[in-house]
């Protein structure tokens, strides 16, 4: 694994769909001089319901496309891809690879006072047990309660982040989580779509529960990694920002606009191996 | 900057003296299969009172010695060396370099609910402003209050971690800090000696203030970095653990025993360039 000092190459960001754009936004905010190239495998999203072998194969195909763009660092900005394929991607990649699970888990472990953390995520991520395992690895003896929130991704992708339906869904899920463990003092957003719901979630959960979002923490981890390797881009010319997608580009752009931090560049079409 | 997959080489740990042994202990605990080589520049410790140029020159000499041992990763386990020399070491090193300041700052930012953090450290670290700057970089708008605790290192090095003198000193310093900002809910231990005082500190500060220690968080960061680079040692033979010091080895061993996590290996004599 080799990275150059002041490496001008882009950070490659992979997601099964649009959720990873919240991670991309945080990367842009923290590392404004870095070039980025984002790939969303929207033709085959969501990965959640797929079995582990398929997730691994699709993720490796996406990573293969990103590696052909010559990045200096890969970020798996997808909880499903991270929990099922991070090890395989790391084994296949000549550049360093970060996932979204560990940074969120470490921050949640640092945040909790009482040793009780709640995680909300998709059904697939909850089932994978990736967050309880990662939190336990960061600091054992923390009790983790999970709540699957299947309706939240469709709501976010429909642009409903603050209406009555969103409010009812978030309140319902958080109610169930707090019923399972009324003592949690930290809530980890274990899905890259959820940061756009953060104001609503914070309002409902109240000030006694700290909210940790893995988009924010993953961008911090990317910054740490580039600094440890002295690999921040030092070029004075403006960085490039590319976004690519498989499948229907028009539909992707419409939804992507809801999660991105600003105007999107023209979306490129990507074709993956078995797509 | 280049690291091999499954890299069998040691993690090099540098400190001006013995404090970095708390970081070494955490590295051993989290990464038990890694070889380590520790260098304490005890002949010239402490670095705190020295000017920035001298700290940088001494640190680079220590790092030069460690690089001759062929490590895969360097950890500056010293707050003074990190705040004055991290950039210079990174510029000079062919392997990745971690300091102790950023990991503690990120954890403190994740920990605080009210956005008010207290930092206790040596006079030199407080003066450098390294922690307020790093906490602000991790998350702006956090208010940081600092308290210099000049008596704590001598107490720890005299083996006094739980007697009346230690209790009075810790209570006095924390009292001053809480006078400056009674609203802090997170206390960052900004000196590598302080983790051995942690039980006493936690008792005095009470359960409403979370204690963050940079030895623990730096070991987590080392784990993250090795994983991102797939550079954990996979060798099935036991790892090697070396400790070296400049100056009086007998005196070093006597004090080191108070901060290490187990029996020390025979301490090697190191000679630095201008030592």
Short mmCIF file of C-alpha atoms in Angstrom, two decimals:
data_model
loop_
_atom_site.label_atom_id
_atom_site.label_comp_id
_atom_site.label_asym_id
_atom_site.label_seq_id
_atom_site.Cartn_x
_atom_site.Cartn_y
_atom_site.Cartn_z
CA UNK A 1 0.00 0.00 0.00
CA UNK A 2 1.66 3.16 -1.21
CA UNK A 3 0.64 6.81 -1.22
CA UNK A 4 2.76 9.77 -2.32
CA UNK A 5 3.51 12.85 -0.22
CA UNK A 6 1.14 15.64 -1.26
CA UNK A 7 -0.60 13.09 -3.45
CA UNK A 8 -2.74 14.99 -6.03
CA UNK A 9 -4.98 12.01 -6.83
CA UNK A 10 -8.65 11.95 -5.89
CA UNK A 11 -10.39 10.29 -2.95
CA UNK A 12 -12.62 7.54 -4.39
CA UNK A 13 -15.98 7.17 -2.66
CA UNK A 14 -18.20 4.13 -3.20
CA UNK A 15 -21.83 3.66 -2.27
CA UNK A 16 -24.59 1.33 -3.39
CA UNK A 17 -26.67 4.42 -4.11
CA UNK A 18 -27.14 8.00 -2.98
CA UNK A 19 -26.65 7.79 0.81
CA UNK A 20 -22.88 8.09 0.53
CA UNK A 21 -23.35 11.65 -0.69
CA UNK A 22 -23.65 12.72 2.97
CA UNK A 23 -20.15 11.30 3.49
CA UNK A 24 -18.97 13.06 0.33
CA UNK A 25 -20.38 16.36 1.65
CA UNK A 26 -18.44 15.98 4.89
CA UNK A 27 -15.28 15.11 2.95
CA UNK A 28 -15.71 18.28 0.89
CA UNK A 29 -16.31 20.34 4.02
CA UNK A 30 -13.27 18.99 5.92
CA UNK A 31 -10.92 18.53 2.98
CA UNK A 32 -11.87 21.27 0.52
CA UNK A 33 -8.64 20.98 -1.46
CA UNK A 34 -9.09 17.27 -2.24
CA UNK A 35 -10.37 15.99 -5.56
CA UNK A 36 -13.12 13.38 -5.27
CA UNK A 37 -14.73 10.80 -7.49
CA UNK A 38 -18.01 9.27 -6.29
CA UNK A 39 -19.60 6.11 -7.67
CA UNK A 40 -23.15 5.09 -6.78
CA UNK A 41 -24.27 1.67 -7.99
CA UNK A 42 -27.85 2.88 -8.29
CA UNK A 43 -28.81 0.29 -10.90
CA UNK A 44 -28.49 -2.38 -8.21
CA UNK A 45 -29.33 -0.39 -5.05
CA UNK A 46 -30.22 -1.06 -2.32
CA UNK A 47 -27.63 -3.67 -1.29
CA UNK A 48 -29.34 -4.27 2.06
CA UNK A 49 -31.61 -7.12 0.99
CA UNK A 50 -28.87 -8.93 -1.03
CA UNK A 51 -26.83 -11.81 0.33
CA UNK A 52 -23.25 -11.32 1.47
CA UNK A 53 -21.61 -12.90 -1.58
CA UNK A 54 -23.52 -10.67 -3.94
CA UNK A 55 -22.76 -7.54 -1.90
CA UNK A 56 -19.09 -8.47 -1.94
CA UNK A 57 -19.07 -9.10 -5.70
CA UNK A 58 -20.93 -5.88 -6.54
CA UNK A 59 -18.75 -3.84 -4.17
CA UNK A 60 -15.56 -5.25 -5.69
CA UNK A 61 -16.86 -4.37 -9.16
CA UNK A 62 -17.55 -0.81 -8.02
CA UNK A 63 -14.14 -0.59 -6.39
CA UNK A 64 -12.56 -1.91 -9.58
CA UNK A 65 -14.18 0.98 -11.51
CA UNK A 66 -12.94 3.47 -8.91
CA UNK A 67 -9.41 2.03 -8.96
CA UNK A 68 -9.34 2.63 -12.72
CA UNK A 69 -9.82 6.34 -11.91
CA UNK A 70 -6.49 6.15 -10.00
CA UNK A 71 -7.49 7.31 -6.49
CA UNK A 72 -5.10 7.66 -3.54
CA UNK A 73 -7.67 6.52 -0.97
CA UNK A 74 -10.97 4.64 -1.09
CA UNK A 75 -13.92 5.27 1.21
CA UNK A 76 -16.72 2.72 1.38
CA UNK A 77 -19.50 5.18 2.18
CA UNK A 78 -22.10 2.44 2.60
CA UNK A 79 -22.86 0.48 5.72
CA UNK A 80 -23.83 -2.68 3.89
CA UNK A 81 -20.72 -2.67 1.70
CA UNK A 82 -18.54 -1.91 4.73
CA UNK A 83 -19.98 -4.67 6.88
CA UNK A 84 -19.89 -7.32 4.13
CA UNK A 85 -16.96 -6.35 1.93
CA UNK A 86 -14.42 -4.14 3.73
CA UNK A 87 -11.89 -6.94 4.26
CA UNK A 88 -12.21 -8.14 0.67
CA UNK A 89 -11.78 -4.60 -0.68
CA UNK A 90 -8.74 -4.02 1.52
CA UNK A 91 -7.20 -7.27 0.30
CA UNK A 92 -7.76 -6.19 -3.33
CA UNK A 93 -6.77 -2.52 -3.10
CA UNK A 94 -3.31 -1.04 -3.69
CA UNK A 95 -4.42 2.12 -1.82
CA UNK A 96 -5.74 2.51 1.75
CA UNK A 97 -9.43 1.82 2.36
CA UNK A 98 -11.76 3.27 5.01
CA UNK A 99 -15.25 2.08 5.88
CA UNK A 100 -18.03 3.95 7.69
CA UNK A 101 -18.61 1.51 10.56
CA UNK A 102 -15.45 1.80 12.63
CA UNK A 103 -15.28 5.64 12.81
CA UNK A 104 -18.89 5.84 14.00
CA UNK A 105 -18.33 3.04 16.50
CA UNK A 106 -15.23 4.71 17.98
CA UNK A 107 -17.04 8.05 18.31
CA UNK A 108 -20.04 6.38 19.97
CA UNK A 109 -17.72 4.64 22.43
CA UNK A 110 -16.06 7.98 23.20
CA UNK A 111 -19.44 9.64 23.61
CA UNK A 112 -21.30 7.37 26.00
CA UNK A 113 -20.99 8.05 29.73
CA UNK A 114 -23.21 5.27 30.96
CA UNK A 115 -21.97 2.60 28.54
CA UNK A 116 -25.30 2.29 26.72
CA UNK A 117 -25.51 3.13 23.01
CA UNK A 118 -28.46 2.96 20.61
CA UNK A 119 -27.97 2.30 16.89
CA UNK A 120 -30.54 3.00 14.18
CA UNK A 121 -29.86 1.54 10.76
CA UNK A 122 -31.41 -0.40 7.90
CA UNK A 123 -32.65 -3.93 8.56
CA UNK A 124 -29.61 -5.37 6.77
CA UNK A 125 -27.08 -3.43 8.80
CA UNK A 126 -28.86 -4.31 12.05
CA UNK A 127 -28.91 -7.98 11.05
CA UNK A 128 -25.17 -7.91 10.20
CA UNK A 129 -24.29 -7.01 13.79
CA UNK A 130 -21.48 -4.83 12.43
CA UNK A 131 -22.04 -1.92 14.83
CA UNK A 132 -22.34 -3.92 18.06
CA UNK A 133 -19.16 -5.78 17.07
CA UNK A 134 -17.26 -2.60 16.18
CA UNK A 135 -18.37 -0.78 19.33
CA UNK A 136 -17.33 -3.77 21.43
CA UNK A 137 -13.95 -3.81 19.69
CA UNK A 138 -13.47 -0.09 20.38
CA UNK A 139 -14.41 -0.50 24.03
CA UNK A 140 -15.79 -3.67 25.53
CA UNK A 141 -18.58 -3.65 28.13
CA UNK A 142 -20.73 -1.13 26.23
CA UNK A 143 -24.32 -2.36 25.86
CA UNK A 144 -25.69 -1.72 22.36
CA UNK A 145 -29.38 -1.70 21.42
CA UNK A 146 -30.34 -1.63 17.76
CA UNK A 147 -33.47 -0.56 15.92
CA UNK A 148 -34.10 -1.27 12.24
CA UNK A 149 -35.79 1.68 10.50
CA UNK A 150 -36.90 0.39 7.08
CA UNK A 151 -39.10 3.40 6.26
CA UNK A 152 -36.47 6.11 6.67
CA UNK A 153 -34.47 5.60 3.46
CA UNK A 154 -37.61 5.75 1.27
CA UNK A 155 -38.73 8.90 3.10
CA UNK A 156 -35.35 10.60 2.61
CA UNK A 157 -35.26 9.61 -1.05
CA UNK A 158 -38.74 11.08 -1.48
CA UNK A 159 -37.49 14.38 -0.04
CA UNK A 160 -39.54 13.97 3.16
CA UNK A 161 -37.11 14.93 5.91
CA UNK A 162 -39.27 17.22 8.01
CA UNK A 163 -42.96 16.55 7.33
CA UNK A 164 -45.58 14.73 9.39
CA UNK A 165 -44.79 11.33 7.88
CA UNK A 166 -41.07 11.68 8.63
CA UNK A 167 -41.80 12.92 12.13
CA UNK A 168 -44.15 10.00 12.84
CA UNK A 169 -41.71 7.43 11.47
CA UNK A 170 -38.71 8.78 13.39
CA UNK A 171 -40.71 9.13 16.61
CA UNK A 172 -42.01 5.57 16.22
CA UNK A 173 -38.58 4.03 15.70
CA UNK A 174 -36.92 6.03 18.47
CA UNK A 175 -39.81 5.13 20.76
CA UNK A 176 -39.19 1.45 20.16
CA UNK A 177 -35.45 1.88 20.71
CA UNK A 178 -35.99 3.73 24.01
CA UNK A 179 -38.45 1.05 25.08
CA UNK A 180 -35.72 -1.56 24.51
CA UNK A 181 -33.22 0.50 26.53
CA UNK A 182 -34.45 3.70 28.17
CA UNK A 183 -30.94 4.28 29.50
CA UNK A 184 -29.03 5.01 26.27
CA UNK A 185 -27.19 8.33 26.27
CA UNK A 186 -25.75 8.07 22.75
CA UNK A 187 -27.51 7.42 19.45
CA UNK A 188 -25.46 6.31 16.45
CA UNK A 189 -26.87 6.99 12.99
CA UNK A 190 -25.81 3.76 11.28
CA UNK A 191 -27.03 4.63 7.81
CA UNK A 192 -25.58 7.25 5.48
CA UNK A 193 -29.06 8.56 4.63
CA UNK A 194 -29.82 9.59 8.20
CA UNK A 195 -27.65 12.71 8.60
CA UNK A 196 -30.27 14.66 6.61
CA UNK A 197 -32.80 13.62 9.29
CA UNK A 198 -30.46 14.70 12.08
CA UNK A 199 -32.32 17.91 13.10
CA UNK A 200 -35.56 15.94 13.42
CA UNK A 201 -33.86 13.08 15.26
CA UNK A 202 -32.16 15.46 17.71
CA UNK A 203 -35.43 17.24 18.37
CA UNK A 204 -37.26 14.00 19.15
CA UNK A 205 -34.53 12.31 21.15
CA UNK A 206 -33.84 15.38 23.31
CA UNK A 207 -30.65 16.88 24.67
CA UNK A 208 -29.82 14.04 27.05
CA UNK A 209 -28.89 11.75 24.14
CA UNK A 210 -25.85 12.64 22.03
CA UNK A 211 -26.20 11.92 18.30
CA UNK A 212 -23.18 10.50 16.47
CA UNK A 213 -23.23 10.45 12.71
CA UNK A 214 -20.89 8.28 10.73
CA UNK A 215 -20.65 10.67 7.78
CA UNK A 216 -19.01 13.24 10.04
CA UNK A 217 -16.75 10.72 11.79
CA UNK A 218 -15.69 9.02 8.54
CA UNK A 219 -14.56 12.36 7.11
CA UNK A 220 -12.50 12.93 10.27
CA UNK A 221 -10.93 9.50 9.79
CA UNK A 222 -10.06 10.32 6.16
CA UNK A 223 -8.38 13.51 7.33
CA UNK A 224 -6.40 11.55 9.95
CA UNK A 225 -5.28 9.01 7.39
CA UNK A 226 -4.14 11.58 4.82
CA UNK A 227 -2.25 13.47 7.52
CA UNK A 228 -0.53 10.34 8.87
CA UNK A 229 0.64 9.63 5.32
CA UNK A 230 1.37 13.33 4.51
CA UNK A 231 -0.88 12.68 1.51
CA UNK A 232 -3.07 15.78 1.48
CA UNK A 233 -3.23 17.38 -1.95
CA UNK A 234 -1.11 20.53 -1.98
CA UNK A 235 -1.83 21.65 -5.55
CA UNK A 236 -2.97 25.29 -5.74
CA UNK A 237 -5.27 24.65 -8.70
CA UNK A 238 -8.89 23.86 -7.78
CA UNK A 239 -9.67 20.19 -7.14
CA UNK A 240 -11.93 18.16 -9.43
CA UNK A 241 -15.20 16.64 -8.26
CA UNK A 242 -16.73 13.85 -10.30
CA UNK A 243 -19.91 11.88 -9.68
CA UNK A 244 -20.78 8.68 -11.55
CA UNK A 245 -23.68 6.29 -11.37
CA UNK A 246 -24.87 3.05 -12.87
CA UNK A 247 -28.46 2.88 -14.14
CA UNK A 248 -30.86 5.78 -14.75
CA UNK A 249 -28.85 8.99 -14.43
CA UNK A 250 -31.89 11.28 -14.43
CA UNK A 251 -33.51 9.50 -11.50
CA UNK A 252 -30.17 9.42 -9.64
CA UNK A 253 -29.64 13.16 -10.10
CA UNK A 254 -33.13 13.97 -8.81
CA UNK A 255 -32.60 12.04 -5.58
CA UNK A 256 -28.92 12.97 -5.24
CA UNK A 257 -29.85 16.64 -5.10
CA UNK A 258 -31.58 15.96 -1.76
CA UNK A 259 -28.42 14.59 -0.14
CA UNK A 260 -25.59 16.56 -1.74
CA UNK A 261 -24.12 19.72 -0.22
CA UNK A 262 -24.43 21.87 -3.32
CA UNK A 263 -25.03 21.76 -7.05
CA UNK A 264 -24.09 18.40 -8.56
CA UNK A 265 -21.59 18.18 -11.41
CA UNK A 266 -22.95 16.48 -14.55
CA UNK A 267 -23.36 12.83 -13.58
CA UNK A 268 -21.23 10.39 -15.56
CA UNK A 269 -22.48 6.97 -16.63
CA UNK A 270 -20.50 4.05 -15.20
CA UNK A 271 -20.72 0.47 -16.41
CA UNK A 272 -19.67 -2.23 -13.98
CA UNK A 273 -18.47 -5.71 -14.93
CA UNK A 274 -21.63 -7.79 -14.56
CA UNK A 275 -24.05 -4.87 -14.37
CA UNK B 1 5.01 6.62 2.22
CA UNK B 2 4.84 2.89 1.83
CA UNK B 3 3.78 0.03 4.09
CA UNK B 4 3.54 -3.64 3.19
CA UNK B 5 0.45 -5.82 3.61
CA UNK B 6 0.81 -7.84 6.82
CA UNK B 7 3.94 -5.83 7.50
CA UNK B 8 6.02 -7.69 10.15
CA UNK B 9 8.07 -4.63 11.16
CA UNK B 10 7.70 -3.02 14.56
CA UNK B 11 5.77 0.06 15.62
CA UNK B 12 8.31 2.67 16.70
CA UNK B 13 7.29 4.74 19.73
CA UNK B 14 9.12 7.92 20.70
CA UNK B 15 8.91 9.87 23.93
CA UNK B 16 11.10 12.41 25.64
CA UNK B 17 11.05 10.14 28.70
CA UNK B 18 8.84 7.58 30.44
CA UNK B 19 5.33 8.99 29.93
CA UNK B 20 4.97 7.37 26.54
CA UNK B 21 4.99 3.98 28.23
CA UNK B 22 1.26 4.47 28.94
CA UNK B 23 0.75 4.73 25.17
CA UNK B 24 2.95 1.67 24.67
CA UNK B 25 0.83 -0.27 27.18
CA UNK B 26 -2.34 0.58 25.27
CA UNK B 27 -0.67 -0.40 21.98
CA UNK B 28 0.26 -3.78 23.50
CA UNK B 29 -3.28 -4.24 24.83
CA UNK B 30 -5.02 -3.40 21.54
CA UNK B 31 -2.44 -4.82 19.14
CA UNK B 32 -0.93 -7.79 20.99
CA UNK B 33 0.58 -9.31 17.86
CA UNK B 34 2.61 -6.21 16.94
CA UNK B 35 6.30 -5.86 17.64
CA UNK B 36 7.27 -2.56 19.26
CA UNK B 37 10.43 -0.57 19.82
CA UNK B 38 10.27 2.28 22.34
CA UNK B 39 12.80 5.06 22.68
CA UNK B 40 12.81 7.46 25.63
CA UNK B 41 15.23 10.37 25.43
CA UNK B 42 15.62 10.39 29.20
CA UNK B 43 19.03 12.03 29.13
CA UNK B 44 17.37 15.22 27.91
CA UNK B 45 13.89 14.90 29.44
CA UNK B 46 11.67 16.76 30.04
CA UNK B 47 11.22 18.54 26.71
CA UNK B 48 8.51 20.84 28.11
CA UNK B 49 10.80 23.69 29.20
CA UNK B 50 12.90 23.63 25.98
CA UNK B 51 12.31 25.98 23.06
CA UNK B 52 10.57 24.78 19.90
CA UNK B 53 13.73 24.52 17.78
CA UNK B 54 15.45 22.34 20.34
CA UNK B 55 12.40 20.09 20.78
CA UNK B 56 12.25 19.67 17.01
CA UNK B 57 15.95 18.86 16.73
CA UNK B 58 15.92 16.36 19.62
CA UNK B 59 12.74 14.71 18.34
CA UNK B 60 14.18 14.34 14.85
CA UNK B 61 17.30 12.74 16.35
CA UNK B 62 15.16 10.27 18.28
CA UNK B 63 13.10 9.54 15.19
CA UNK B 64 16.29 9.01 13.22
CA UNK B 65 17.35 6.35 15.74
CA UNK B 66 13.92 4.69 15.52
CA UNK B 67 13.97 4.76 11.71
CA UNK B 68 17.27 2.87 11.81
CA UNK B 69 15.35 0.07 13.60
CA UNK B 70 13.17 -0.16 10.43
CA UNK B 71 9.65 0.41 11.81
CA UNK B 72 6.45 0.39 9.74
CA UNK B 73 4.79 3.15 11.76
CA UNK B 74 5.97 5.85 14.15
CA UNK B 75 4.03 7.09 17.15
CA UNK B 76 5.10 10.32 18.85
CA UNK B 77 3.93 9.38 22.34
CA UNK B 78 4.79 12.76 23.78
CA UNK B 79 2.63 15.85 23.83
CA UNK B 80 5.54 18.28 23.58
CA UNK B 81 7.14 16.45 20.65
CA UNK B 82 3.76 16.15 18.92
CA UNK B 83 2.87 19.80 19.29
CA UNK B 84 6.31 21.10 18.24
CA UNK B 85 7.64 18.50 15.82
CA UNK B 86 4.87 16.36 14.26
CA UNK B 87 4.96 18.16 10.91
CA UNK B 88 8.76 18.02 10.75
CA UNK B 89 8.78 14.31 11.60
CA UNK B 90 6.13 13.57 8.99
CA UNK B 91 8.13 15.46 6.38
CA UNK B 92 11.22 13.40 7.25
CA UNK B 93 9.66 9.96 7.65
CA UNK B 94 9.23 7.31 4.95
CA UNK B 95 6.60 5.59 7.13
CA UNK B 96 3.31 6.98 8.54
CA UNK B 97 3.47 9.03 11.73
CA UNK B 98 0.84 9.50 14.45
CA UNK B 99 0.90 11.99 17.29
CA UNK B 100 -1.00 11.95 20.57
CA UNK B 101 -2.80 15.28 20.25
CA UNK B 102 -5.28 14.72 17.44
CA UNK B 103 -6.74 11.39 18.66
CA UNK B 104 -7.43 12.83 22.11
CA UNK B 105 -8.90 15.99 20.61
CA UNK B 106 -11.26 14.04 18.33
CA UNK B 107 -12.43 11.85 21.22
CA UNK B 108 -13.00 14.89 23.43
CA UNK B 109 -15.05 16.53 20.66
CA UNK B 110 -17.12 13.33 20.33
CA UNK B 111 -17.58 13.16 24.08
CA UNK B 112 -18.79 16.61 25.03
CA UNK B 113 -22.54 17.26 25.00
CA UNK B 114 -22.47 20.86 26.10
CA UNK B 115 -19.48 21.91 23.97
CA UNK B 116 -17.22 22.64 26.95
CA UNK B 117 -14.00 20.66 27.41
CA UNK B 118 -11.31 20.92 30.08
CA UNK B 119 -7.70 20.01 29.36
CA UNK B 120 -5.05 19.27 31.98
CA UNK B 121 -1.45 19.08 30.79
CA UNK B 122 2.07 20.24 31.51
CA UNK B 123 2.81 23.96 31.41
CA UNK B 124 4.53 23.57 28.05
CA UNK B 125 1.62 21.77 26.40
CA UNK B 126 -0.85 24.30 27.78
CA UNK B 127 1.30 27.14 26.49
CA UNK B 128 1.58 25.56 23.03
CA UNK B 129 -2.20 25.76 22.54
CA UNK B 130 -2.06 22.45 20.69
CA UNK B 131 -5.18 20.95 22.30
CA UNK B 132 -7.48 23.96 21.89
CA UNK B 133 -6.38 24.18 18.24
CA UNK B 134 -6.87 20.45 17.58
CA UNK B 135 -10.27 20.36 19.32
CA UNK B 136 -11.37 23.37 17.29
CA UNK B 137 -10.20 21.67 14.10
CA UNK B 138 -12.15 18.50 14.99
CA UNK B 139 -15.28 20.48 15.75
CA UNK B 140 -15.42 24.24 15.92
CA UNK B 141 -17.47 26.09 18.56
CA UNK B 142 -16.26 23.92 21.45
CA UNK B 143 -15.00 26.05 24.35
CA UNK B 144 -11.76 24.70 25.84
CA UNK B 145 -10.39 25.57 29.28
CA UNK B 146 -6.87 24.50 30.17
CA UNK B 147 -5.08 23.96 33.46
CA UNK B 148 -1.32 23.46 33.75
CA UNK B 149 -0.46 20.83 36.39
CA UNK B 150 3.32 21.10 36.93
CA UNK B 151 3.39 18.90 40.06
CA UNK B 152 1.74 15.82 38.56
CA UNK B 153 4.64 14.46 36.49
CA UNK B 154 7.07 14.57 39.45
CA UNK B 155 4.45 12.86 41.65
CA UNK B 156 3.89 10.07 39.11
CA UNK B 157 7.63 9.60 38.62
CA UNK B 158 8.03 9.32 42.40
CA UNK B 159 5.41 6.55 42.42
CA UNK B 160 2.84 8.72 44.21
CA UNK B 161 -0.39 8.06 42.34
CA UNK B 162 -2.83 7.54 45.19
CA UNK B 163 -1.45 9.12 48.38
CA UNK B 164 -2.40 12.32 50.18
CA UNK B 165 0.03 14.48 48.21
CA UNK B 166 -1.30 13.19 44.86
CA UNK B 167 -4.87 13.62 46.04
CA UNK B 168 -4.25 17.20 47.19
CA UNK B 169 -2.46 18.14 43.98
CA UNK B 170 -5.11 16.65 41.67
CA UNK B 171 -7.95 18.17 43.70
CA UNK B 172 -6.24 21.56 43.63
CA UNK B 173 -5.71 21.58 39.87
CA UNK B 174 -9.19 20.29 39.06
CA UNK B 175 -10.65 22.84 41.46
CA UNK B 176 -8.94 25.62 39.54
CA UNK B 177 -10.11 24.22 36.22
CA UNK B 178 -13.71 23.97 37.41
CA UNK B 179 -13.49 27.50 38.74
CA UNK B 180 -12.46 28.66 35.25
CA UNK B 181 -15.38 26.76 33.68
CA UNK B 182 -17.80 24.95 36.01
CA UNK B 183 -19.73 23.76 32.92
CA UNK B 184 -17.20 21.33 31.40
CA UNK B 185 -18.57 17.82 30.89
CA UNK B 186 -15.38 16.32 29.41
CA UNK B 187 -11.84 16.30 30.79
CA UNK B 188 -8.96 15.50 28.45
CA UNK B 189 -5.76 14.14 29.99
CA UNK B 190 -3.24 15.97 27.82
CA UNK B 191 -0.12 14.38 29.22
CA UNK B 192 0.99 10.78 28.80
CA UNK B 193 1.82 10.48 32.51
CA UNK B 194 -1.75 11.14 33.60
CA UNK B 195 -3.46 7.83 32.72
CA UNK B 196 -1.90 6.28 35.85
CA UNK B 197 -3.70 8.99 37.85
CA UNK B 198 -6.99 8.28 36.10
CA UNK B 199 -8.74 6.46 38.99
CA UNK B 200 -7.94 9.36 41.30
CA UNK B 201 -8.95 11.95 38.71
CA UNK B 202 -12.26 10.20 38.00
CA UNK B 203 -13.01 9.96 41.70
CA UNK B 204 -12.41 13.67 42.24
CA UNK B 205 -14.10 14.96 39.11
CA UNK B 206 -17.22 12.84 39.59
CA UNK B 207 -19.43 10.96 37.17
CA UNK B 208 -20.82 14.00 35.40
CA UNK B 209 -17.49 14.65 33.67
CA UNK B 210 -16.20 12.11 31.13
CA UNK B 211 -12.45 11.52 31.18
CA UNK B 212 -10.69 11.10 27.83
CA UNK B 213 -7.14 9.81 27.82
CA UNK B 214 -4.90 10.22 24.83
CA UNK B 215 -2.97 6.98 25.44
CA UNK B 216 -6.16 5.01 24.86
CA UNK B 217 -7.26 7.08 21.86
CA UNK B 218 -3.82 7.04 20.22
CA UNK B 219 -3.76 3.24 20.35
CA UNK B 220 -7.18 3.20 18.66
CA UNK B 221 -5.79 5.50 15.96
CA UNK B 222 -2.80 3.19 15.42
CA UNK B 223 -5.19 0.26 15.01
CA UNK B 224 -7.25 2.25 12.47
CA UNK B 225 -4.17 3.18 10.50
CA UNK B 226 -2.77 -0.35 10.33
CA UNK B 227 -6.18 -1.65 9.27
CA UNK B 228 -6.64 0.99 6.55
CA UNK B 229 -3.24 -0.07 5.19
CA UNK B 230 -3.82 -3.83 5.83
CA UNK B 231 -0.52 -3.59 7.65
CA UNK B 232 -1.19 -5.57 10.82
CA UNK B 233 1.48 -8.15 11.51
CA UNK B 234 0.16 -11.63 10.68
CA UNK B 235 3.22 -13.63 11.71
CA UNK B 236 2.36 -16.47 14.09
CA UNK B 237 5.65 -16.21 15.98
CA UNK B 238 5.56 -14.02 19.09
CA UNK B 239 6.29 -10.34 18.49
CA UNK B 240 9.41 -8.62 19.84
CA UNK B 241 9.28 -5.80 22.36
CA UNK B 242 12.29 -3.57 22.76
CA UNK B 243 12.82 -0.58 25.02
CA UNK B 244 15.73 1.82 24.66
CA UNK B 245 16.76 4.93 26.52
CA UNK B 246 19.40 7.60 26.45
CA UNK B 247 21.13 8.49 29.70
CA UNK B 248 21.09 6.57 32.99
CA UNK B 249 19.44 3.20 32.28
CA UNK B 250 19.10 2.23 35.95
CA UNK B 251 17.22 5.37 36.82
CA UNK B 252 15.02 4.99 33.71
CA UNK B 253 14.13 1.40 34.58
CA UNK B 254 13.15 2.31 38.13
CA UNK B 255 10.70 4.98 36.97
CA UNK B 256 9.57 3.06 33.88
CA UNK B 257 8.33 0.21 36.06
CA UNK B 258 5.70 2.59 37.47
CA UNK B 259 4.20 3.32 34.05
CA UNK B 260 4.62 0.07 32.09
CA UNK B 261 1.96 -2.61 31.88
CA UNK B 262 4.19 -5.51 32.91
CA UNK B 263 7.79 -6.54 33.41
CA UNK B 264 10.18 -4.48 31.29
CA UNK B 265 12.56 -6.13 28.86
CA UNK B 266 16.25 -5.33 29.49
CA UNK B 267 16.60 -1.66 28.57
CA UNK B 268 18.99 -0.96 25.68
CA UNK B 269 21.28 2.05 25.60
CA UNK B 270 20.64 4.44 22.70
CA UNK B 271 22.98 7.19 21.60
CA UNK B 272 21.48 10.08 19.69
CA UNK B 273 23.37 12.36 17.32
CA UNK B 274 24.17 15.35 19.54
CA UNK B 275 23.33 13.68 22.84
#
